[in-house]
Coordinates of C-alpha atoms in Angstrom, one line a residue:
M81 CA -22.8 -18.6 28.2
H82 CA -24.1 -15.4 26.3
S83 CA -27.6 -15.5 27.4
E84 CA -27.4 -12.0 28.7
I85 CA -27.2 -10.7 25.2
Q86 CA -30.6 -10.4 23.9
D87 CA -31.0 -7.7 21.1
I88 CA -28.4 -8.5 18.5
C89 CA -27.4 -7.7 14.8
L90 CA -24.6 -8.4 12.8
N91 CA -21.2 -7.0 13.3
R92 CA -20.9 -4.4 10.3
D93 CA -17.3 -4.8 9.9
A94 CA -17.2 -8.6 9.9
I95 CA -16.4 -10.2 6.4
I96 CA -18.2 -13.1 5.7
L97 CA -16.6 -15.6 2.9
T98 CA -18.3 -19.1 1.8
D99 CA -17.2 -21.7 -0.7
N100 CA -19.5 -24.9 -0.9
D101 CA -20.0 -26.0 2.4
R102 CA -17.0 -23.7 4.1
L103 CA -17.3 -20.6 5.8
V104 CA -14.8 -18.3 7.2
V105 CA -15.5 -14.9 9.3
Y106 CA -12.6 -12.3 9.4
N107 CA -13.3 -9.8 12.2
F108 CA -9.8 -8.3 12.5
N109 CA -9.3 -10.8 15.5
T110 CA -8.7 -15.0 15.3
P111 CA -10.8 -16.0 12.4
L112 CA -13.5 -18.3 12.6
F113 CA -13.3 -21.1 9.9
V114 CA -16.0 -23.3 9.5
T115 CA -14.8 -26.4 7.4
E116 CA -17.9 -28.3 7.3
G117 CA -21.5 -26.8 8.0
G118 CA -20.9 -23.6 6.0
K119 CA -24.3 -23.5 4.5
L120 CA -25.9 -23.9 7.9
V121 CA -23.9 -21.1 9.4
K122 CA -24.6 -18.7 6.4
S123 CA -28.4 -19.2 6.4
L124 CA -28.1 -18.4 10.4
L125 CA -26.2 -15.4 9.8
S126 CA -28.2 -14.3 6.9
E127 CA -31.3 -14.0 9.3
V128 CA -29.8 -12.2 12.5
E129 CA -30.9 -9.1 11.0
L130 CA -34.4 -10.1 10.2
I131 CA -35.0 -11.8 13.5
G132 CA -33.1 -9.6 15.9
E133 CA -33.2 -11.1 19.0
R134 CA -31.2 -14.1 20.5
E135 CA -33.8 -16.1 22.1
A136 CA -35.8 -16.2 19.1
L137 CA -32.9 -16.9 16.7
Q138 CA -32.0 -20.0 18.7
Q139 CA -35.5 -21.2 18.6
K140 CA -35.2 -21.3 14.4
Y141 CA -31.6 -22.6 14.9
P142 CA -31.3 -24.8 18.0
Y143 CA -27.5 -24.8 18.2
P144 CA -26.6 -22.7 21.1
S145 CA -23.0 -23.6 20.7
I146 CA -22.8 -22.0 17.4
I147 CA -24.5 -19.1 18.1
D148 CA -22.5 -18.7 21.6
N149 CA -19.3 -18.8 19.1
L150 CA -20.6 -16.2 16.9
I151 CA -21.0 -13.9 19.5
A152 CA -17.6 -14.8 21.3
Y153 CA -16.1 -14.0 17.8
G154 CA -17.6 -10.8 17.5
V155 CA -19.8 -11.9 14.4
I156 CA -22.8 -11.0 16.0
V157 CA -23.1 -8.2 18.8
P158 CA -25.4 -6.3 20.8
K159 CA -27.5 -3.7 18.7
E160 CA -26.0 -1.1 20.5
K161 CA -22.7 -1.8 19.5
S162 CA -23.6 -1.3 15.8
L163 CA -22.1 2.0 14.8
R164 CA -22.1 2.3 11.4
N165 CA -23.1 5.4 9.3
K166 CA -21.7 7.3 12.4
I167 CA -19.4 10.0 11.3
S168 CA -16.2 9.9 13.1
D169 CA -14.2 12.4 14.8
Y170 CA -11.1 10.6 15.6
K171 CA -8.0 12.7 15.6
I172 CA -4.5 11.5 16.3
T173 CA -2.8 12.9 19.6
P174 CA 0.3 14.9 18.6
E175 CA 3.3 12.8 19.3
K176 CA 6.7 12.0 18.3
K177 CA 7.0 9.8 15.4
S178 CA 8.3 6.2 15.8
Q179 CA 8.6 5.8 11.9
I180 CA 8.9 8.1 9.2
S181 CA 9.1 7.7 5.6
L182 CA 11.1 11.1 3.6
Y183 CA 11.2 11.3 0.1
L184 CA 13.9 13.8 -0.8
L185 CA 13.6 15.1 -4.6
V186 CA 17.0 15.7 -5.1
S187 CA 16.4 16.1 -8.8
Q188 CA 13.3 17.6 -10.3
D189 CA 14.5 16.9 -13.7
C190 CA 14.5 13.4 -15.9
N191 CA 16.5 11.8 -18.6
M192 CA 13.3 10.1 -19.6
A193 CA 10.0 10.8 -21.1
C194 CA 7.8 7.4 -20.0
K195 CA 4.4 7.4 -21.5
Y196 CA 2.7 7.6 -18.2
C197 CA 4.8 9.7 -15.9
F198 CA 2.8 10.8 -12.8
A199 CA 5.3 13.8 -12.8
G200 CA 5.3 14.6 -16.5
T201 CA 4.4 18.0 -16.5
D202 CA 6.8 21.2 -15.5
K203 CA 5.0 21.9 -12.4
Y204 CA 6.9 18.6 -11.1
L205 CA 9.7 18.4 -13.6
K206 CA 11.2 21.7 -13.2
K207 CA 14.8 20.6 -14.0
T208 CA 16.0 21.7 -10.8
R209 CA 18.0 19.9 -8.2
M210 CA 18.2 20.0 -4.7
K211 CA 20.9 21.7 -2.6
Y212 CA 23.0 20.3 0.1
D213 CA 21.2 22.6 3.0
T214 CA 17.9 21.9 1.9
A215 CA 18.5 18.2 2.3
K216 CA 20.3 18.5 5.8
K217 CA 17.4 20.9 6.9
A218 CA 14.6 18.2 6.0
I219 CA 16.6 15.8 7.8
S220 CA 17.2 17.8 10.8
L221 CA 13.6 18.9 10.7
L222 CA 12.0 15.2 10.6
L223 CA 14.8 13.9 13.5
S224 CA 13.6 16.6 15.5
S225 CA 9.8 15.2 15.2
M226 CA 10.9 11.6 16.1
A227 CA 10.7 9.4 19.1
E228 CA 13.7 7.9 20.4
N229 CA 14.7 4.3 19.0
G230 CA 12.7 5.4 15.8
T231 CA 13.2 4.5 12.3
L232 CA 13.8 7.3 9.4
S233 CA 13.8 5.7 6.0
I234 CA 15.1 8.3 3.5
T235 CA 14.3 7.5 -0.3
F236 CA 16.3 9.6 -2.6
F237 CA 13.5 10.5 -5.4
G238 CA 13.2 12.4 -8.7
G239 CA 12.7 12.4 -11.4
E240 CA 15.8 10.9 -11.8
P241 CA 17.6 11.1 -8.6
L242 CA 20.9 9.8 -10.2
L243 CA 21.1 12.9 -11.8
N244 CA 22.3 14.5 -8.5
W245 CA 24.5 11.5 -7.6
P246 CA 27.1 13.9 -5.6
L247 CA 24.4 14.9 -3.4
I248 CA 23.0 11.6 -2.6
K249 CA 26.6 10.6 -1.5
E250 CA 26.8 13.9 0.5
I251 CA 23.7 13.0 2.4
V252 CA 24.6 9.8 3.6
T253 CA 27.7 10.7 4.9
H254 CA 26.1 13.8 6.6
C255 CA 23.8 10.9 8.4
K256 CA 26.3 9.2 10.0
E257 CA 28.0 12.3 11.6
I258 CA 24.3 13.7 13.2
P259 CA 24.9 13.7 16.8
L260 CA 20.8 13.6 17.4
C261 CA 20.8 10.2 15.3
K262 CA 23.1 8.9 18.2
E263 CA 21.7 10.5 20.8
K264 CA 17.9 9.4 19.8
G265 CA 19.2 5.9 18.9
I266 CA 17.5 6.6 15.3
N267 CA 17.9 3.7 12.9
L268 CA 18.3 5.1 9.2
N269 CA 17.4 3.1 6.2
Y270 CA 18.1 4.6 2.4
G271 CA 16.6 3.6 -0.5
I272 CA 16.8 5.0 -4.4
T273 CA 13.9 5.1 -6.5
T274 CA 15.6 5.2 -10.0
N275 CA 15.0 4.4 -13.8
L276 CA 18.4 2.9 -13.6
S277 CA 19.3 3.9 -17.0
F278 CA 22.8 4.8 -16.0
L279 CA 25.1 3.8 -13.2
P280 CA 27.2 6.4 -11.8
K281 CA 30.9 5.4 -11.0
G282 CA 31.6 3.6 -8.0
I283 CA 27.8 3.3 -6.9
V284 CA 27.8 -0.5 -6.8
Q285 CA 30.4 -0.8 -3.8
W286 CA 29.2 2.4 -2.2
A287 CA 25.6 0.9 -2.1
K288 CA 26.9 -2.2 -0.4
R289 CA 28.8 -0.5 2.2
N290 CA 26.1 1.8 3.1
N291 CA 23.4 -1.0 2.6
V292 CA 21.2 1.1 0.2
G293 CA 18.5 -0.5 -1.5
F294 CA 16.9 0.1 -4.9
L295 CA 13.6 0.4 -6.2
V296 CA 13.8 0.3 -10.6
D297 CA 11.1 0.6 -12.8
L298 CA 10.8 -1.6 -15.5
D299 CA 7.6 -2.7 -17.3
G300 CA 8.2 -6.1 -18.7
D301 CA 10.6 -7.7 -21.3
K302 CA 12.3 -5.7 -23.9
E303 CA 8.9 -6.2 -26.1
L304 CA 6.8 -4.6 -23.2
S305 CA 8.7 -2.0 -21.6
D306 CA 10.1 -0.3 -24.9
K307 CA 6.6 0.7 -25.3
T308 CA 6.4 3.0 -22.3
R309 CA 9.9 3.5 -21.0
I310 CA 11.5 5.6 -23.4
Y311 CA 14.1 8.2 -23.6
K312 CA 13.4 11.7 -24.5
N313 CA 14.2 10.7 -28.6
G314 CA 12.0 8.1 -28.2
A315 CA 14.6 5.1 -28.2
G316 CA 13.6 2.5 -25.5
A317 CA 15.5 1.9 -22.4
Y318 CA 15.2 -1.6 -21.9
D319 CA 18.7 -2.6 -23.0
D320 CA 20.2 -0.2 -20.5
I321 CA 18.0 -0.6 -17.4
S322 CA 18.3 -4.6 -17.7
K323 CA 22.1 -4.4 -18.2
N324 CA 22.4 -2.1 -14.8
I325 CA 19.8 -4.4 -12.9
K326 CA 22.3 -7.5 -13.6
I327 CA 25.4 -5.4 -12.5
L328 CA 23.7 -4.4 -9.0
S329 CA 22.3 -7.9 -8.6
S330 CA 25.3 -9.8 -9.4
D331 CA 27.2 -7.8 -6.7
K332 CA 24.4 -8.7 -4.1
V333 CA 22.9 -5.3 -4.0
K334 CA 19.5 -5.1 -2.6
I335 CA 16.9 -4.5 -5.7
S336 CA 13.3 -4.6 -6.3
L337 CA 11.7 -4.0 -9.3
R338 CA 8.3 -1.8 -10.1
V339 CA 6.1 -2.9 -13.1
T340 CA 3.7 0.4 -13.8
V341 CA 0.7 -1.9 -15.1
S342 CA -1.3 -0.2 -18.1
S343 CA -3.5 -1.2 -20.7
L344 CA -0.2 -2.2 -22.8
N345 CA 1.5 -4.9 -20.3
V346 CA -1.7 -5.9 -18.1
D347 CA -2.2 -9.3 -20.3
Y348 CA 1.4 -10.3 -19.5
L349 CA 2.0 -10.0 -15.4
P350 CA 3.0 -13.8 -14.8
R351 CA 5.5 -13.5 -17.7
I352 CA 7.0 -10.1 -16.4
L353 CA 7.2 -11.7 -12.8
E354 CA 9.3 -14.5 -14.3
H355 CA 11.4 -12.5 -16.3
H356 CA 12.1 -9.9 -13.6
L357 CA 13.0 -12.8 -11.1
E358 CA 15.4 -14.2 -13.7
L359 CA 17.2 -10.6 -14.2
G360 CA 17.6 -10.5 -10.6
G361 CA 15.0 -8.7 -8.8
D362 CA 14.3 -9.7 -5.0
S363 CA 10.7 -9.0 -5.5
V364 CA 8.1 -7.2 -8.0
A365 CA 5.7 -4.7 -7.4
F366 CA 2.4 -4.4 -9.8
P367 CA 1.3 -0.8 -9.0
H368 CA -1.5 0.1 -11.8
V369 CA -1.3 3.5 -13.6
S370 CA -2.1 6.4 -11.3
T371 CA -5.3 7.6 -12.7
Y372 CA -4.1 11.2 -11.7
L373 CA -0.8 13.1 -12.2
S374 CA 0.8 14.7 -9.5
E375 CA -0.5 18.5 -9.5
G376 CA -4.2 17.0 -10.6
S377 CA -4.5 16.2 -14.2
L378 CA -5.3 13.2 -15.7
V379 CA -3.4 10.2 -17.5
S380 CA -4.6 9.2 -20.8
P381 CA -7.6 7.0 -20.6
S382 CA -6.1 4.7 -23.3
L383 CA -3.2 3.9 -20.7
L384 CA -5.6 2.5 -17.8
P385 CA -5.8 -1.2 -17.3
D386 CA -9.0 -3.1 -17.4
P387 CA -9.7 -3.6 -13.5
N388 CA -10.6 -7.4 -14.2
L389 CA -7.6 -8.0 -16.2
Y390 CA -5.5 -6.6 -13.4
I391 CA -6.8 -8.3 -10.5
E392 CA -7.0 -11.9 -12.8
N393 CA -3.3 -11.4 -13.8
L394 CA -2.1 -10.7 -10.3
L395 CA -3.9 -13.7 -9.0
A396 CA -2.3 -15.6 -12.1
C397 CA 1.4 -14.4 -10.3
Y398 CA 0.1 -16.0 -7.1
K399 CA -0.6 -19.4 -8.7
S400 CA 3.2 -19.6 -10.0
S401 CA 4.0 -22.3 -7.3
H402 CA 7.5 -21.7 -7.4
V403 CA 7.1 -18.1 -6.3
H404 CA 6.8 -17.1 -2.8
W405 CA 3.5 -14.5 -2.1
S406 CA 6.2 -12.2 -0.4
K407 CA 7.8 -11.5 -3.8
I408 CA 4.7 -10.0 -5.1
W409 CA 3.3 -6.6 -4.3
P410 CA 0.5 -5.7 -3.4
I411 CA -0.3 -9.3 -2.9
N412 CA 2.2 -9.4 -0.1
D413 CA 0.7 -6.3 1.4
F414 CA -2.9 -8.0 1.9
F415 CA -1.2 -11.0 3.4
V416 CA 0.5 -9.2 5.9
R417 CA -2.4 -7.3 6.9
V418 CA -4.7 -10.1 7.2
A419 CA -2.2 -12.0 8.9
H420 CA -1.5 -9.3 11.4
K421 CA -5.2 -8.5 11.7
T422 CA -4.3 -4.8 11.1
R423 CA -7.0 -2.2 10.8
M424 CA -6.3 0.3 8.1
K425 CA -7.9 3.5 9.4
W426 CA -6.5 5.3 6.5
G427 CA -5.0 4.0 3.2
C428 CA -1.7 5.1 4.1
G429 CA 0.8 6.8 6.2
L430 CA 0.1 10.2 4.8
P431 CA -3.0 11.5 7.2
I432 CA -1.0 10.5 10.2
G433 CA 2.4 12.3 8.9
G434 CA 4.0 9.1 8.6
T435 CA 5.4 10.0 5.2
C436 CA 6.3 13.1 3.4
A437 CA 7.9 14.6 0.3
V438 CA 10.4 17.6 0.2
D439 CA 11.2 19.0 -3.2
S440 CA 14.2 20.9 -4.3
A441 CA 13.1 23.9 -3.2
G442 CA 12.6 22.8 0.5
D443 CA 8.7 22.5 0.3
I444 CA 7.4 19.7 2.3
H445 CA 4.4 17.9 0.7
G446 CA 2.0 15.1 2.1
C447 CA 2.9 12.7 -0.7
V448 CA 4.6 12.6 -4.1
W449 CA 1.8 12.4 -5.8
L450 CA 0.7 15.8 -4.3
V451 CA 4.1 17.7 -5.6
G452 CA 2.5 20.6 -7.3
R453 CA -0.8 20.8 -5.6
P454 CA -1.4 23.7 -3.2
N455 CA -3.9 21.3 -1.2
G456 CA -0.8 18.8 -0.6
L457 CA 1.5 21.6 0.6
V458 CA 2.4 21.1 4.1
G459 CA 5.1 23.6 5.0
S460 CA 8.9 24.4 4.5
V461 CA 12.1 22.6 5.9
N462 CA 12.6 26.6 6.8
D463 CA 9.7 26.4 9.3
E464 CA 10.2 25.7 12.8
G465 CA 8.2 23.0 15.0
N466 CA 7.0 19.7 14.2
P467 CA 5.3 20.0 10.7
F468 CA 2.8 16.6 11.5
E469 CA 1.3 18.8 14.3
S470 CA 0.4 21.3 11.7
E471 CA -3.7 22.2 11.3
Y472 CA -2.8 20.7 7.6
F473 CA -2.7 17.2 9.2
S474 CA -5.6 17.7 11.7
Q475 CA -8.0 18.4 8.7
I476 CA -6.9 15.5 6.3
Q477 CA -7.0 13.0 9.8
R478 CA -10.8 13.6 9.7
K479 CA -11.4 13.8 6.2
L480 CA -9.6 11.0 5.0
L481 CA -10.7 8.5 7.9
V482 CA -12.1 5.7 6.5
D483 CA -15.2 6.0 8.1
N484 CA -15.4 9.4 7.0
I485 CA -15.4 8.5 3.2
E486 CA -18.7 8.6 1.7
E487 CA -18.3 5.4 -0.8
C488 CA -16.0 3.5 2.1
R489 CA -18.2 3.8 5.0
N490 CA -20.7 0.9 4.5
C491 CA -18.2 -1.2 3.3
N492 CA -17.3 -4.5 5.0
W493 CA -13.7 -4.5 3.7
K494 CA -13.1 -1.0 4.7
L495 CA -10.5 -1.8 7.7
I496 CA -8.7 -3.7 5.2
C497 CA -8.0 -1.3 2.4
G498 CA -8.4 1.9 4.5
G499 CA -9.6 3.4 1.5
G500 CA -6.7 2.5 -0.7
C501 CA -4.4 5.4 -2.2
L502 CA -6.0 8.8 -0.8
V503 CA -4.6 10.8 -3.7
R504 CA -8.0 10.9 -5.4
H505 CA -9.4 12.6 -2.8
F506 CA -7.5 15.8 -3.2
N507 CA -9.0 16.4 -6.5
P508 CA -11.8 19.1 -6.2
A509 CA -15.5 18.1 -7.2
S510 CA -15.9 18.5 -10.8
S511 CA -19.2 18.4 -13.0
D512 CA -16.4 17.3 -16.0
P513 CA -17.4 14.2 -17.3
Y514 CA -13.9 12.7 -17.8
Q515 CA -13.2 14.0 -14.2
K516 CA -16.3 12.2 -12.9
E517 CA -15.0 9.0 -14.8
A518 CA -11.5 9.1 -13.7
L519 CA -12.9 9.1 -9.9
R520 CA -15.4 6.4 -10.9
Y521 CA -12.6 4.3 -12.2
S522 CA -10.0 5.3 -9.3
N523 CA -12.6 4.1 -6.8
S524 CA -13.3 1.0 -8.6
I525 CA -9.7 -0.4 -9.2
V526 CA -8.7 0.4 -5.5
C527 CA -12.1 -1.2 -4.2
N528 CA -12.1 -4.2 -6.4
T529 CA -8.2 -5.0 -6.1
A530 CA -8.5 -4.6 -2.1
K531 CA -11.6 -7.3 -2.2
K532 CA -10.3 -9.7 -4.1
L533 CA -6.7 -10.0 -2.6
A534 CA -8.0 -10.0 0.9
E535 CA -10.6 -12.6 0.0
L536 CA -7.4 -14.6 -1.4
A537 CA -5.4 -13.8 1.8
I538 CA -8.1 -14.8 4.5
W539 CA -9.0 -18.4 2.6
E540 CA -5.1 -19.1 2.2
I541 CA -4.2 -18.1 6.0
C542 CA -7.1 -20.1 7.4
Q543 CA -6.4 -22.9 5.4
D544 CA -2.8 -22.8 6.3
A545 CA -3.7 -23.0 9.7
V546 CA -6.0 -26.0 9.7
H547 CA -3.2 -27.8 7.7
K548 CA -0.9 -27.1 10.6
A549 CA -3.2 -28.2 13.2
S550 CA -3.6 -31.4 11.3
G551 CA 0.1 -32.1 11.8
N552 CA 0.9 -31.3 7.9
E553 CA 3.9 -28.6 8.3
S554 CA 4.2 -28.2 4.7
G555 CA 2.0 -25.0 4.2
E556 CA 3.4 -21.4 4.1
D557 CA 4.2 -19.7 7.3
F558 CA 1.9 -16.9 7.5
H559 CA 2.4 -15.7 11.1
N560 CA 0.4 -18.4 12.7
P561 CA -3.2 -16.7 13.0
G562 CA -4.4 -19.8 14.8
C563 CA -7.5 -20.3 13.0
F564 CA -10.5 -22.5 14.6
R565 CA -12.5 -25.2 12.6

């Protein structure tokens, strides 16, 4: 069947996992799941590189059907297809975008003083608020860059965006009246990322009428959250936030909760998950504290969670049998990537112009985490033309392609995580020990989390497919990946 293939090697991007006598190979197509005989297959694969020739491999392992299957699944490949270590010149052809996430920094001011705030310097929190004309220009510019029938997701961001509540209402009303939206069939989504320490009058019914969702930050129950999410006078904000979450939830407004995981709450993630779902959250996200503030300085190392504890407690959240995986980020992200066989060439939409942040002055930044950095500045809402066709994106597309990131290039998992959050690569190289340790830590927690969660997803999806193939329909629906024994 595959006798024409002689000089062979392992596919450098294939992920091989073993558990006793079970083995799974994930290669961004239909996974190969060996429920029995995994030790034999693992032994065979361990010698592919050493032997390097198909006929010789088959002499030592006289199982031609196994070798044929490994070739068919792209686990064993011709040597000329081994492309590891090659720097890629991959570049996206400029085109209209079908999906754009626009973050409007309607308020670069805040009523709170959270201990780890990524925007906690005056380069970001300028105590300024966006004007109506600036917001209109931003939306118009991006709409002109979009393909027909595309989706523009507008997130009202801060600081605390509800400090500029009148503008948020004006913008949603304005979007309903934009002729270009109707002409191009653009789908508009709205969201507000807020501390929800207060509720403006009328916002609940307005949100329901306009299908606006909320992402609310809360770091646990009262004992935990009041350690980090505090007002400027030092008082904890939990009581106000939790009360307002319940108000939104009781009126069936879409609300997701976000927990910034730090050294102060990393031990309690399962407890926080239970608490937040009881409060009324539709889902709960557990991002770890960012090592870097938006303008490039570093967060206090005392706030950084232990990476092993972070991963261990994320997995403990998953094991809560009554909580569906889709409700827990970043676990749900990796399950979807694996089930859909998504190849992540980049860690996020930043390099391809899938996301941007417009500050109160109208400057366009590649990401909210880059506001205040000169090397994160894309342009201005006053510029003409498609901002995503600029030289800025042309350069970072190549620089941040996962094949071109030195510490990622030889990693089998790189196409599952795409290099993770890319903000760390915007910090200049430094000989400062603290900066070096921050980069090492950032790389470590991104990499280890991606590997553990992707490994969990691969095993669970394969096992679920076997359950269904055996007539057991009690397993979860993981988009029917169609694994084979």
